[in-house]
Short mmCIF file of C-alpha atoms in Angstrom, two decimals:
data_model
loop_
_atom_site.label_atom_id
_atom_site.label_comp_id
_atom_site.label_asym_id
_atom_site.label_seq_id
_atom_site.Cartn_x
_atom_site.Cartn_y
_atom_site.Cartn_z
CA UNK I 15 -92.51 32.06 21.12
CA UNK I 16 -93.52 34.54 18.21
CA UNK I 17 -95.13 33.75 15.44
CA UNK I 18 -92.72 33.59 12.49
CA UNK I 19 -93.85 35.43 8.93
CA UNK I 20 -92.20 34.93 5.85
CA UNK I 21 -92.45 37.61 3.01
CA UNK I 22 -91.09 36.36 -0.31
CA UNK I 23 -90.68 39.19 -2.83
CA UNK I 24 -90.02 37.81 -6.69
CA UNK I 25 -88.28 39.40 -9.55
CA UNK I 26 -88.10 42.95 -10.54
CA UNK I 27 -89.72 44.14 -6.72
CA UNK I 28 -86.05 45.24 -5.77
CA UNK I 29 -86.28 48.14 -8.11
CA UNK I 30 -89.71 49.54 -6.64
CA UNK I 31 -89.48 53.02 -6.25
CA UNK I 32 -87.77 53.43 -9.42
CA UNK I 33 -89.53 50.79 -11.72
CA UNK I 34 -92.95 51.73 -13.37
CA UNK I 35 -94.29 54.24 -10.06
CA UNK I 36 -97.81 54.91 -12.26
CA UNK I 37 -98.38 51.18 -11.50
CA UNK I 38 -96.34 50.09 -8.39
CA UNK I 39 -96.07 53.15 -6.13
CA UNK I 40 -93.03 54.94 -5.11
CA UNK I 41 -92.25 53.34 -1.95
CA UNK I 42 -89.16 51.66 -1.96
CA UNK I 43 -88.91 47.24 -1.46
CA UNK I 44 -86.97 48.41 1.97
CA UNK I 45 -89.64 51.10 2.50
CA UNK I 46 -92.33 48.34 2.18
CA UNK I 47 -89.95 45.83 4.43
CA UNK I 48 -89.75 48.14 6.91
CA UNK I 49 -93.52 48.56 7.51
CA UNK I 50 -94.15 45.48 7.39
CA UNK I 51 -91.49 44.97 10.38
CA UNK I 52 -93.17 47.50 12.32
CA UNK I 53 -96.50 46.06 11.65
CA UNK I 54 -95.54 42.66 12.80
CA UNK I 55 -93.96 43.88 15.71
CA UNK I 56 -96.84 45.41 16.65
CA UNK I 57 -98.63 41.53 16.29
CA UNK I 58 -96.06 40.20 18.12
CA UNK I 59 -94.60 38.32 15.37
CA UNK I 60 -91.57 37.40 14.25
CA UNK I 61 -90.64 38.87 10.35
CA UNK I 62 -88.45 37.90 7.73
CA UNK I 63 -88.10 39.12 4.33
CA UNK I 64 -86.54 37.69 1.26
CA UNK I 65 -86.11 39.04 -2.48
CA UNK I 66 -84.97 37.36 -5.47
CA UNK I 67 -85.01 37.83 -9.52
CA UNK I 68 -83.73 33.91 -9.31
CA UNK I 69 -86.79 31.15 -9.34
CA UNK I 70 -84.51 28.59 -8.07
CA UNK I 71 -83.62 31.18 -5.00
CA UNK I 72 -87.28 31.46 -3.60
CA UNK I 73 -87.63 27.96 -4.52
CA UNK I 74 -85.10 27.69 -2.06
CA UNK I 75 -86.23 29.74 0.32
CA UNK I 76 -89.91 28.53 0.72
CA UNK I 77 -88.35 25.21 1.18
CA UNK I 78 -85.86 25.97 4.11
CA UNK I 79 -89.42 27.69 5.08
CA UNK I 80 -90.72 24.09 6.43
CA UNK I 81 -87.53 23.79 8.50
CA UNK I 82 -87.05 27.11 10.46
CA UNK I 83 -89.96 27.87 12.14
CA UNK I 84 -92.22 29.44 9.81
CA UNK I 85 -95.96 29.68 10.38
CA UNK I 86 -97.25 31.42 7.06
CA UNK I 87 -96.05 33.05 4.12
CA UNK I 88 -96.80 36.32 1.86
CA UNK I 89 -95.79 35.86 -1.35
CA UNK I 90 -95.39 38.61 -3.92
CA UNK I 91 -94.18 36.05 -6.38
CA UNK I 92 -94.10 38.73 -9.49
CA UNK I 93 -93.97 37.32 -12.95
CA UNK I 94 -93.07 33.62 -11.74
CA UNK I 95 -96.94 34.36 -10.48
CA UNK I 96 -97.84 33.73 -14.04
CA UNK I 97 -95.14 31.28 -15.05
CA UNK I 98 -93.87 29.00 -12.61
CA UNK I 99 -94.95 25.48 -11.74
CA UNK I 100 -91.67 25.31 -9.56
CA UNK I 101 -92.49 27.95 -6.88
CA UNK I 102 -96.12 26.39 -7.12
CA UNK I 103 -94.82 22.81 -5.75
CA UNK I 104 -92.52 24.21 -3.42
CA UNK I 105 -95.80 25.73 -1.78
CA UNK I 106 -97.50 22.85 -2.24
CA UNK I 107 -94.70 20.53 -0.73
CA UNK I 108 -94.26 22.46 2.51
CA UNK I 109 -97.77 22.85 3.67
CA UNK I 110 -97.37 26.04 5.12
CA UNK I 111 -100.29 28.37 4.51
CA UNK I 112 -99.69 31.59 2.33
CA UNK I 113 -101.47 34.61 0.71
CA UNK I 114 -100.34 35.89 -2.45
CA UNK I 115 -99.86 39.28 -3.15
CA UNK I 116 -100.09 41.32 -6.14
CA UNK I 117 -99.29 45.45 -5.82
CA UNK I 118 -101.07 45.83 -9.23
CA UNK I 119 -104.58 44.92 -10.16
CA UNK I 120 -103.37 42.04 -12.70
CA UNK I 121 -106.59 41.83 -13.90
CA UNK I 122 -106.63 45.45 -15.55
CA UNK I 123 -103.39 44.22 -16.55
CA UNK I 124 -102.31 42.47 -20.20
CA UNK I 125 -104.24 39.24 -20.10
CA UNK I 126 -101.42 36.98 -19.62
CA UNK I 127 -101.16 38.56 -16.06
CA UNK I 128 -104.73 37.28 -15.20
CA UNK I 129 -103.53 33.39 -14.97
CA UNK I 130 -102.13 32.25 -11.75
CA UNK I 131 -100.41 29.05 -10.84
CA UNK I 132 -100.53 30.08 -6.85
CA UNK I 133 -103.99 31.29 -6.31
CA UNK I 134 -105.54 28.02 -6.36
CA UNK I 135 -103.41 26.66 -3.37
CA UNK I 136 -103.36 30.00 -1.45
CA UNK I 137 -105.24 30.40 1.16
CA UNK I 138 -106.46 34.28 0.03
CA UNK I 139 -105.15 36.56 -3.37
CA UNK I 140 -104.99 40.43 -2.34
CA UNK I 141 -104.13 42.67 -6.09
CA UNK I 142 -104.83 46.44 -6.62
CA UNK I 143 -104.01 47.90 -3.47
CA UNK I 144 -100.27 48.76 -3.74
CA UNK I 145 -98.68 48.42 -0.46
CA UNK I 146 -101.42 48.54 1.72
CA UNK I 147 -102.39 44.72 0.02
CA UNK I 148 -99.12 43.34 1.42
CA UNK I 149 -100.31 44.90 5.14
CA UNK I 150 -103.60 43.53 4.75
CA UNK I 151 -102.11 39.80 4.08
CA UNK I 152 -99.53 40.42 6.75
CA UNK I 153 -102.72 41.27 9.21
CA UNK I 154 -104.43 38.25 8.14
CA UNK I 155 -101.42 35.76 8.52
CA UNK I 156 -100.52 37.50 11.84
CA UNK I 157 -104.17 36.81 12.79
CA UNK I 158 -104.50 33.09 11.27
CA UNK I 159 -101.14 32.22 13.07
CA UNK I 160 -102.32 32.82 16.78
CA UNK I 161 -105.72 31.07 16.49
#
């Protein structure tokens, strides 16, 4: 049976491409889905996706996370990063292991950007290095899943 990733994209990541490219690159959310897929493939693991601008929807999400098979989680939780205690207890109720993931460096970044209320629970924080930051934590979970 193959490992099973979840990648949770927050708010605002469906317009990459388009949205701010000086700070989040020009690749496209289904450009970055689709290496990821290939990437995991390559591991031998099983890859789902998932964007919403809705709280309660990834609140959702990471929740029916505990229940289908799901070994870890990268999160790119975007401003609910800095705001929300819900998305913070859903990862905290499930006990599934996650890195969060920041394209940006947040901490060259206004300073309300530098607070997170995921990075103590997370198992790792990867920020600054665009796209290749979600392949790194998608290398690591692959990696952390098998042993």
């Amino acid at each position: 049976m193959a490992h099973q990733i979840l990648v949770l994209h927050g708010p605002n990541l469906n317009l990459l491409g388009s949205r701010e490219p000086a700070i989040y690159g020009h690749l496209s959310l289904d450009d970055i889905n689709t290496e990821l897929a290939t990437q995991a493939a390559g591991f031998g693991c099983a890859l789902q996706t998932f964007q919403s601008n809705s709280e309660g929807e990834l609140v959702t999400r990471i929740q029916q996370a505990a229940q289908d098979g799901t070994t870890y989680i990268v999160i790119n939780a975007g401003a609910y990063t800095h705001t929300s205690v819900a998305i913070r207890d859903a990862l905290a109720a499930i006990n599934i292991p996650f890195v969060e993931v920041h394209l940006s460096n947040v901490y060259k970044r206004e300073s309300f950007r530098h607070h997170s209320y995921l990075s103590d629970i997370a198992v790792g924080v990867v920020a600054g290095l665009g796209v290749a930051g979600y392949l790194a934590a998608l290398n690591f979970a692959a990696h952390q899943s098998q042993s």
